[in-house]
Coordinates of C-alpha atoms in Angstrom, one line a residue:
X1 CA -206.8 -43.4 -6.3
X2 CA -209.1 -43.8 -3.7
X3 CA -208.8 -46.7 -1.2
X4 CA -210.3 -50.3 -2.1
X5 CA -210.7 -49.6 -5.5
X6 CA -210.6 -52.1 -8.6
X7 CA -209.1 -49.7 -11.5
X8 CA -210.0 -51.9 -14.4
X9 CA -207.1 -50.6 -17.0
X10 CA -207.9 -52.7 -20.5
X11 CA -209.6 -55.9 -21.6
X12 CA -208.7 -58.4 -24.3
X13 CA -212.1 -59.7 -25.1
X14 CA -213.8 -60.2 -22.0
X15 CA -209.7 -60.9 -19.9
X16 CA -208.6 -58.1 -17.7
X17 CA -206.1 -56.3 -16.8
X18 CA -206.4 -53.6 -13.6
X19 CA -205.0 -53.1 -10.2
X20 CA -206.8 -53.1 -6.8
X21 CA -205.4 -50.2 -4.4
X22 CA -205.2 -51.3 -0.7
X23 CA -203.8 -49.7 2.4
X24 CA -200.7 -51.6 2.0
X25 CA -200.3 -51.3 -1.3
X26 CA -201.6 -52.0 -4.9
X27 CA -201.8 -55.8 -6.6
X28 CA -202.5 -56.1 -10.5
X29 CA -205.1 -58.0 -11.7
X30 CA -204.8 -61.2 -12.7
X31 CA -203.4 -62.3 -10.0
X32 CA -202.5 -65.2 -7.9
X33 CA -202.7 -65.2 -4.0
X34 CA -199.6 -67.6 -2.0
X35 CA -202.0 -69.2 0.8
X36 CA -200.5 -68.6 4.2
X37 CA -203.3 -70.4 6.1
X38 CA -201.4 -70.0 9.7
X39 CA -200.0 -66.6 8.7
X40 CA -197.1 -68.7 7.0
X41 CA -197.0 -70.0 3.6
X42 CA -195.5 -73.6 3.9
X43 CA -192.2 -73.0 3.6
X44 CA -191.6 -69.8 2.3
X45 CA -190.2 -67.1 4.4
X46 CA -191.5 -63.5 3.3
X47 CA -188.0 -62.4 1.9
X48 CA -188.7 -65.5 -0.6
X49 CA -192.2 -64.0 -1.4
X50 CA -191.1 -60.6 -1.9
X51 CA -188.5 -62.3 -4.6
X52 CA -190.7 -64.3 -6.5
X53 CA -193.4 -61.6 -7.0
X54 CA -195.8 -62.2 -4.8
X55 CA -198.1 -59.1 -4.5
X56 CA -200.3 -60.2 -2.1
X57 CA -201.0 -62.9 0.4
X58 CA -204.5 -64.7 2.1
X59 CA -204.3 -66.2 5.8
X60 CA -207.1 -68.6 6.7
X61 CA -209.8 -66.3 9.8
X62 CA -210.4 -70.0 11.1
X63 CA -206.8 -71.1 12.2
X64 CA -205.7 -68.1 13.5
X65 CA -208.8 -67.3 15.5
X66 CA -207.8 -70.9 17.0
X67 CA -203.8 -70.3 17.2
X68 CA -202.7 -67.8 18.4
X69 CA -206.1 -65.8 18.8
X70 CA -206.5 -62.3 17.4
X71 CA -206.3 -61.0 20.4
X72 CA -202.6 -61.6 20.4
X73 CA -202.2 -60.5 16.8
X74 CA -203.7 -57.1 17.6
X75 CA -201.3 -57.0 20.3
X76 CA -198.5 -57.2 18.3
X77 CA -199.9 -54.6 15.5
X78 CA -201.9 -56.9 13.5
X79 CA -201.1 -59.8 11.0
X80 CA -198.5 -57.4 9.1
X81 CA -196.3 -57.2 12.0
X82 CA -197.3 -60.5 13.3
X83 CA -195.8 -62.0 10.1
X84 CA -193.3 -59.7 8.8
X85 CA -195.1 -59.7 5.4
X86 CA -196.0 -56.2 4.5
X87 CA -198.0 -56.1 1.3
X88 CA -201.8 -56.6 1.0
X89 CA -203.0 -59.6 2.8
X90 CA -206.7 -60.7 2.0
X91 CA -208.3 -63.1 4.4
X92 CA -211.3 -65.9 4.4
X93 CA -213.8 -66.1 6.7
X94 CA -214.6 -69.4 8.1
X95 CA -217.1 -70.0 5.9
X96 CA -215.1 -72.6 3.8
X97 CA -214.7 -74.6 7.5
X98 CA -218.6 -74.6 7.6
X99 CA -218.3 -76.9 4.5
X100 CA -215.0 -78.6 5.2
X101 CA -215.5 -79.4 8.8
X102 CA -218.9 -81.0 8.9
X103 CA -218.4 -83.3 11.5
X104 CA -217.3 -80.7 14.1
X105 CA -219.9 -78.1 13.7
X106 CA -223.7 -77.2 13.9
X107 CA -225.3 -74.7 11.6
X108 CA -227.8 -72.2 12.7
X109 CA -229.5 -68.9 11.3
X110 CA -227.1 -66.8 14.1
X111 CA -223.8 -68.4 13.0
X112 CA -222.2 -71.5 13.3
X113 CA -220.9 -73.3 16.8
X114 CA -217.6 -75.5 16.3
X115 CA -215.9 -77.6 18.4
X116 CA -212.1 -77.3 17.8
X117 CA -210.1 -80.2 16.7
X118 CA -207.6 -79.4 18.8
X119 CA -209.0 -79.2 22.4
X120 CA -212.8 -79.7 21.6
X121 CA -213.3 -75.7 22.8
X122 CA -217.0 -74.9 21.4
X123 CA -216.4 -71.9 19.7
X124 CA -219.4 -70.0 18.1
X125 CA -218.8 -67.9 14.7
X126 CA -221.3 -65.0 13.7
X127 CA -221.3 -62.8 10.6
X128 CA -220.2 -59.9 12.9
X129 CA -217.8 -62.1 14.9
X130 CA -216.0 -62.9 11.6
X131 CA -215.5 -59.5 10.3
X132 CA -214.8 -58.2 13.8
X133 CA -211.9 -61.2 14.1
X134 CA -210.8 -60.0 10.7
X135 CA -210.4 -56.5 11.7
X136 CA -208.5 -57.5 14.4
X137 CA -205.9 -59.1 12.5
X138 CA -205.7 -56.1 10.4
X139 CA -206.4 -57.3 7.1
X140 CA -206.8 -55.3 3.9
X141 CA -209.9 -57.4 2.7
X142 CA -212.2 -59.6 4.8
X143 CA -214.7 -61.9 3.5
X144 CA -218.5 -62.4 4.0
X145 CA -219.1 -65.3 6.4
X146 CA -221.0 -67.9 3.7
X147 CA -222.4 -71.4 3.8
X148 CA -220.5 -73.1 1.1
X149 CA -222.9 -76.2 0.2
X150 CA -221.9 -79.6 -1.2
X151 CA -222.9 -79.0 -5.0
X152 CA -224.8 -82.2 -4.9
X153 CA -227.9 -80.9 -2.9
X154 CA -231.5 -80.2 -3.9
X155 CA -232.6 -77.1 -5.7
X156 CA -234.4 -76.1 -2.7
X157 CA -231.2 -77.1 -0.1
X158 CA -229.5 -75.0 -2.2
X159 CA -231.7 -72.0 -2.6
X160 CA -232.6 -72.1 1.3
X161 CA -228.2 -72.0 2.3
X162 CA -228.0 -69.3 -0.6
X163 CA -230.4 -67.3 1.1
X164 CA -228.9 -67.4 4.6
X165 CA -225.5 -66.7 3.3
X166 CA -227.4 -63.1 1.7
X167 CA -228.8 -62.9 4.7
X168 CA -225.3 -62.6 6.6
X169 CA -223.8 -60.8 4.0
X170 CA -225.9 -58.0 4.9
X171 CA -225.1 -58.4 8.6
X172 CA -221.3 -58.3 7.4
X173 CA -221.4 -55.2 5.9
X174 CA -223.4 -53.8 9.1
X175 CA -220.7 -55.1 11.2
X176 CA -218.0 -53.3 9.3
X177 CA -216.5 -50.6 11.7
X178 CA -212.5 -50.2 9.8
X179 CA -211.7 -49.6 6.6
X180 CA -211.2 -53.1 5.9
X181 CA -212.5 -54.0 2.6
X182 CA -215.1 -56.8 2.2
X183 CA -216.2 -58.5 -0.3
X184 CA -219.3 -60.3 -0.9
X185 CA -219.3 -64.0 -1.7
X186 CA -221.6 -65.9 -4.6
X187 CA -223.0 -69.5 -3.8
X188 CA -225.6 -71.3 -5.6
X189 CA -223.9 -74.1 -6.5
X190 CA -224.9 -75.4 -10.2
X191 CA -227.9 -73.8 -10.4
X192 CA -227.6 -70.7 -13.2
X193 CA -230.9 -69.3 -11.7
X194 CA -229.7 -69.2 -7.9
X195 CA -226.4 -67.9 -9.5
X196 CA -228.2 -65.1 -10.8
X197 CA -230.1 -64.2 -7.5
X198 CA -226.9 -64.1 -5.5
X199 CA -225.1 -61.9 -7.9
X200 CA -227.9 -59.7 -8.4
X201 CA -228.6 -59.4 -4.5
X202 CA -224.9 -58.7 -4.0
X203 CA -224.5 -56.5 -6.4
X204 CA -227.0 -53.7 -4.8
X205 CA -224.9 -53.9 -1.8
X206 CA -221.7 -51.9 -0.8
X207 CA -219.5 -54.3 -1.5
X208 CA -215.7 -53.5 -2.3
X209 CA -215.5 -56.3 -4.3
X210 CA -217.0 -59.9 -5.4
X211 CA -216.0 -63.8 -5.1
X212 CA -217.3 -66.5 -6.4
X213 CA -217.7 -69.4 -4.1
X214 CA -218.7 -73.0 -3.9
X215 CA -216.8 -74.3 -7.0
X216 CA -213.7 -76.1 -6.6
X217 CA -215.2 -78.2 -3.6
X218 CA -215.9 -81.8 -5.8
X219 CA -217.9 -80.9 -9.2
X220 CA -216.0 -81.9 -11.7
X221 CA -213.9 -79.3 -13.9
X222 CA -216.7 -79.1 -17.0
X223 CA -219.2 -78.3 -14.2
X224 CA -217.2 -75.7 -12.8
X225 CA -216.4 -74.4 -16.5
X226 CA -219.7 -74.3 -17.2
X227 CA -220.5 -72.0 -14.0
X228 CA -218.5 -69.7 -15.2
X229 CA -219.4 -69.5 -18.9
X230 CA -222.5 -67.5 -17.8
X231 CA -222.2 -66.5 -13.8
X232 CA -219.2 -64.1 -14.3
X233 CA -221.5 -62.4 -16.9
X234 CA -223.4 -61.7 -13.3
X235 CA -221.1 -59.8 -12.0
X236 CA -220.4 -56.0 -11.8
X237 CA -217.6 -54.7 -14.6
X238 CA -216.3 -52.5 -11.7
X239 CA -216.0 -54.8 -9.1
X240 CA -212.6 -56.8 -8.9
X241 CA -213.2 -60.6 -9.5
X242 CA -212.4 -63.6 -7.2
X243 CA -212.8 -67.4 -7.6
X244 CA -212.3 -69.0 -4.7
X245 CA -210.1 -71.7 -4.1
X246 CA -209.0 -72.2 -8.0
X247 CA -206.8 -73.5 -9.0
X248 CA -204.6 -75.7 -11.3
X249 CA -202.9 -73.4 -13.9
X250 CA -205.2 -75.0 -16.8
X251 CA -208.4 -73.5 -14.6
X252 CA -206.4 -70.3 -13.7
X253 CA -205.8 -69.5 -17.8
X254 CA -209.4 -70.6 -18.3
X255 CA -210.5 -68.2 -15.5
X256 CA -209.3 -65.7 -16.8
X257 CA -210.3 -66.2 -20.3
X258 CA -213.8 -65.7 -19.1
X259 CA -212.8 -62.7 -16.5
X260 CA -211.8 -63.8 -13.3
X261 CA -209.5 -61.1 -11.7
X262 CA -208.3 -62.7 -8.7
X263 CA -207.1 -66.5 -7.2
X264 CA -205.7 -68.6 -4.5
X265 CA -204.9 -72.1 -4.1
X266 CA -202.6 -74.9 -2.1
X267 CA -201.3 -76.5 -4.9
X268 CA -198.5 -75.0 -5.7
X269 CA -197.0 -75.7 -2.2
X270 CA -198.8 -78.9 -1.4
X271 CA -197.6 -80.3 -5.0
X272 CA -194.0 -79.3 -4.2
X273 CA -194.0 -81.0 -0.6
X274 CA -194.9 -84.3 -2.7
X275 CA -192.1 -83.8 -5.3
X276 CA -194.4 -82.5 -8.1
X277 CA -192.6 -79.0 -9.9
X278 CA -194.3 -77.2 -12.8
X279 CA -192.2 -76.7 -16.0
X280 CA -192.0 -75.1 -19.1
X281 CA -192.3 -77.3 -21.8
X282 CA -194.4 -79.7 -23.6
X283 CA -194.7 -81.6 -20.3
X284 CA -196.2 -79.1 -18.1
X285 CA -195.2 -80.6 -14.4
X286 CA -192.5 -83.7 -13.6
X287 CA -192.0 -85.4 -10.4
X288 CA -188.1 -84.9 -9.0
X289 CA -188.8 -88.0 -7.3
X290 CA -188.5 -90.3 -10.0
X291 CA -185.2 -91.9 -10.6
X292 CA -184.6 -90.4 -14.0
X293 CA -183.2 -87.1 -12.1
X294 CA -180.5 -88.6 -9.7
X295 CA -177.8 -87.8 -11.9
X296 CA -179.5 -84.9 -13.9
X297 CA -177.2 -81.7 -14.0
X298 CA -179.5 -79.0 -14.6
X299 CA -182.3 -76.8 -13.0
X300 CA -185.7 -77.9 -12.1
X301 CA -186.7 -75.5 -14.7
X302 CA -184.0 -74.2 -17.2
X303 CA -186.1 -71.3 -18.1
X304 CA -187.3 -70.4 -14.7
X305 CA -185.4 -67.5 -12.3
X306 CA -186.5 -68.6 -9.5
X307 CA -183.9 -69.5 -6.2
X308 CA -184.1 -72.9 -6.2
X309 CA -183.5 -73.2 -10.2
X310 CA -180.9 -71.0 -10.0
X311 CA -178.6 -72.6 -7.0
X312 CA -179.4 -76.3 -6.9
X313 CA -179.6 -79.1 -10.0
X314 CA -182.2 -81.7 -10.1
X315 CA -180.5 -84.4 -9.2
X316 CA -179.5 -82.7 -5.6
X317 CA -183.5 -81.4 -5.3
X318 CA -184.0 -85.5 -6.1
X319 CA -181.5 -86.0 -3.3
X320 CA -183.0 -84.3 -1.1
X321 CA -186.6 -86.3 -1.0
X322 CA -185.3 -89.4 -1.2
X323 CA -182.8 -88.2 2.2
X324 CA -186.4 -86.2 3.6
X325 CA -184.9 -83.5 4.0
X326 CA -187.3 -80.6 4.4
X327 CA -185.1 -78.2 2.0
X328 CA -186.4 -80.3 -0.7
X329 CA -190.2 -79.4 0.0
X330 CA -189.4 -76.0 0.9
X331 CA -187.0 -75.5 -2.7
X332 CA -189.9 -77.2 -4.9
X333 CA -192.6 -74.8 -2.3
X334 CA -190.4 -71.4 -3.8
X335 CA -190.4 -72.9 -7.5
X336 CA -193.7 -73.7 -7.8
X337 CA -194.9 -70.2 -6.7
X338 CA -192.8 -68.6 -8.8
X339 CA -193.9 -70.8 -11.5
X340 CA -198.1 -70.0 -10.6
X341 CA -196.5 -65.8 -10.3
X342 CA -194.6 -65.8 -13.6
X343 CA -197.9 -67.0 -15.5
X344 CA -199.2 -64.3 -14.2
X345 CA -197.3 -62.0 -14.8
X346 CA -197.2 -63.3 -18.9
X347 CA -201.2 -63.3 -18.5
X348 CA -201.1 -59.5 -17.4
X349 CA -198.5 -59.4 -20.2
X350 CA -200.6 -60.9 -22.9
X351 CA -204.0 -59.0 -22.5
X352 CA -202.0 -55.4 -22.6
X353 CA -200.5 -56.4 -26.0
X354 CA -203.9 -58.2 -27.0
X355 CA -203.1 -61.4 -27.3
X356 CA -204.4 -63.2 -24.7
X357 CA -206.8 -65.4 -27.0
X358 CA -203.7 -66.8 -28.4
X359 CA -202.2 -67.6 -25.1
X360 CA -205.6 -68.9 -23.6
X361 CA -205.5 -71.6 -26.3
X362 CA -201.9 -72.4 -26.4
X363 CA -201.9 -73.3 -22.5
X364 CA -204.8 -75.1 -22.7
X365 CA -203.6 -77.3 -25.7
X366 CA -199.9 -77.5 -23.5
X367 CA -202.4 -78.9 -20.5
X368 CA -205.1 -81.1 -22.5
X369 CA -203.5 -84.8 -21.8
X370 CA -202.4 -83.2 -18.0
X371 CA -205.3 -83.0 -15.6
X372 CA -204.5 -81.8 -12.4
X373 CA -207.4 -81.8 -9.2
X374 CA -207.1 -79.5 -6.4
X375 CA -206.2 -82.0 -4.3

């Protein structure tokens, strides 16, 4: 197979099951992306990756263009070598600090200048500076610098940042000089008709594959829902699929009920720094911080495989928080990605047997009284 390639295998309805072929390596599809945002997923040493199933990883082009520079990471070989991870490794582009850093930045048709929040360095970000940072790190896919706006703007506000973020998509793909993958980025916020346009537009380019962008940053989950009911219907069948930034494991199921390929998102480390572990079971996430665990003798999750279920009880995981003791974040860090990687693995498992409708409806009814936010 040739390289950056989405082989779409089966579907179960409109779910998918494939596998994208990169230079270091293939991942299935559906799958789940650990974030490493400083080249390091919170926690989790690449050994404990590799054990839980993690196929491949996403580092934030931001931070590390900050600390330590890519300069130094092309020193050492690129981000593989830099990190020790050596599977597939997908990266963002800045384009998410355009939205998230509003205070510190100033938006212009050539890029976007920052001023770190670390030293107050004014540091200026082009389209061709993004994917030229990205191939220096090394990565197997880069993404399109984008304006991500807040979903509460104007049609017009809207339809004017959608149309600068196709105009540097083009100037992305110019830029590319590597065999880097890229893929393309669809904004438009709530608006099906601007949707449309920016799938349509992306779609006659040479992208290797497709996101979706600007959901998951404050509409609320029946907007984002209804986003997708008709946006991913946009979207080339032969171009992998990738939601940005999603999500809980309710949207994640929900996703790929409508034929999302591809995800990342901090909650599964951020929710195990602050005690929260996902769970089989009725209850689909506990916090070990409560005081019913003190004296409990059994795993976080009886029916997970993971390390930390399969060493330490709950009441010593419950020690550990109440003692702050950083093993406790790190043990509920590996757990919870397990957890997020094991549903994957039964969604890949479910839509090659055909029965992924069934599953689709039996998370969402184990989730209904248990709404999580990103944050």
């Amino acid at each position: 197979m040739s390289l950056n390639t989405h082989q779409l295998i089966k579907q179960d309805g409109t779910a998918r099951l494939g596998n994208y072929t990169t230079l270091h390596g293939i991942f299935e599809t559906p799958n789940f992306m650990p974030v490493g945002t400083k080249a390091s997923v919170k926690g989790v040493d690449v050994q404990r990756l590799s054990e839980i199933g993690t196929q491949i990883t996403l580092v934030n082009t931001y931070h590390l263009w900050l600390r330590p520079g890519p300069e130094l990471i092309e020193q050492f070989g690129g981000i593989h070598k830099f990190c020790g991870w050596s599977g597939p490794i997908l990266s963002d582009s800045g384009g998410f600090q355009i939205y998230s850093l509003k205070a510190i930045r100033k938006l212009e048709e050539e890029g976007v200048t920052f001023k770190s929040h670390l030293d107050g360095k004014v540091l200026f970000l082009s389209p061709e500076k993004a994917i030229q940072i990205q191939e220096a790190y090394g990565v197997d896919v880069a993404m399109v610098l984008d304006e991500c706006p807040d979903a509460t703007l104007s049609w017009q506000k809207i339809s004017d940042s959608l149309d600068r973020t196709l105009r540097w998509s083009e100037r992305c793909l110019a830029a590319r000089r590597k065999q880097t993958a890229i893929f393309g980025i669809t904004q438009g916020a709530l608006y099906p008709d601007l949707r449309q346009k920016s799938a349509e537009v992306l779609a006659a380019q040479n992208f290797d594959g497709l996101a979706i962008g600007g959901l998951s940053v404050g509409e609320t989950t029946d907007q984002m829902y209804e986003v997708l009911s008709y946006h991913v219907d946009h979207l080339p069948k032969n171009k992998i699929r990738y939601l940005m930034g999603v999500g809980t494991p309710q949207d994640i199921t929900e996703a790929v009920y409508r034929g999302i390929d591809l995800f990342d998102c901090v909650m599964p480390t951020r929710s195990g720094r602050f005690g929260r572990a996902f769970v089989s079971g009725d209850q689909p996430y506990i916090n070990v911080k409560n005081s019913q665990y003190a004296t409990l003798d059994q795993a976080i999750d009886p029916n997970c495989d993971c390390f930390a279920c399969r060493t330490y009880s709950l009441a010593y995981v419950h020690h550990l928080f109440k003692v702050d003791e950083m093993l406790g974040p790190q043990l509920l860090s590996i757990h919870n990605l397990r957890y997020y990687l094991k549903l994957m693995e039964n969604i890949r498992a479910a839509i090659k047997a055909d029965t992924y409708d069934k599953f689709h409806q039996e998370e969402q009814s184990r989730w209904k009284n248990f709404r999580l936010t990103k944050s």
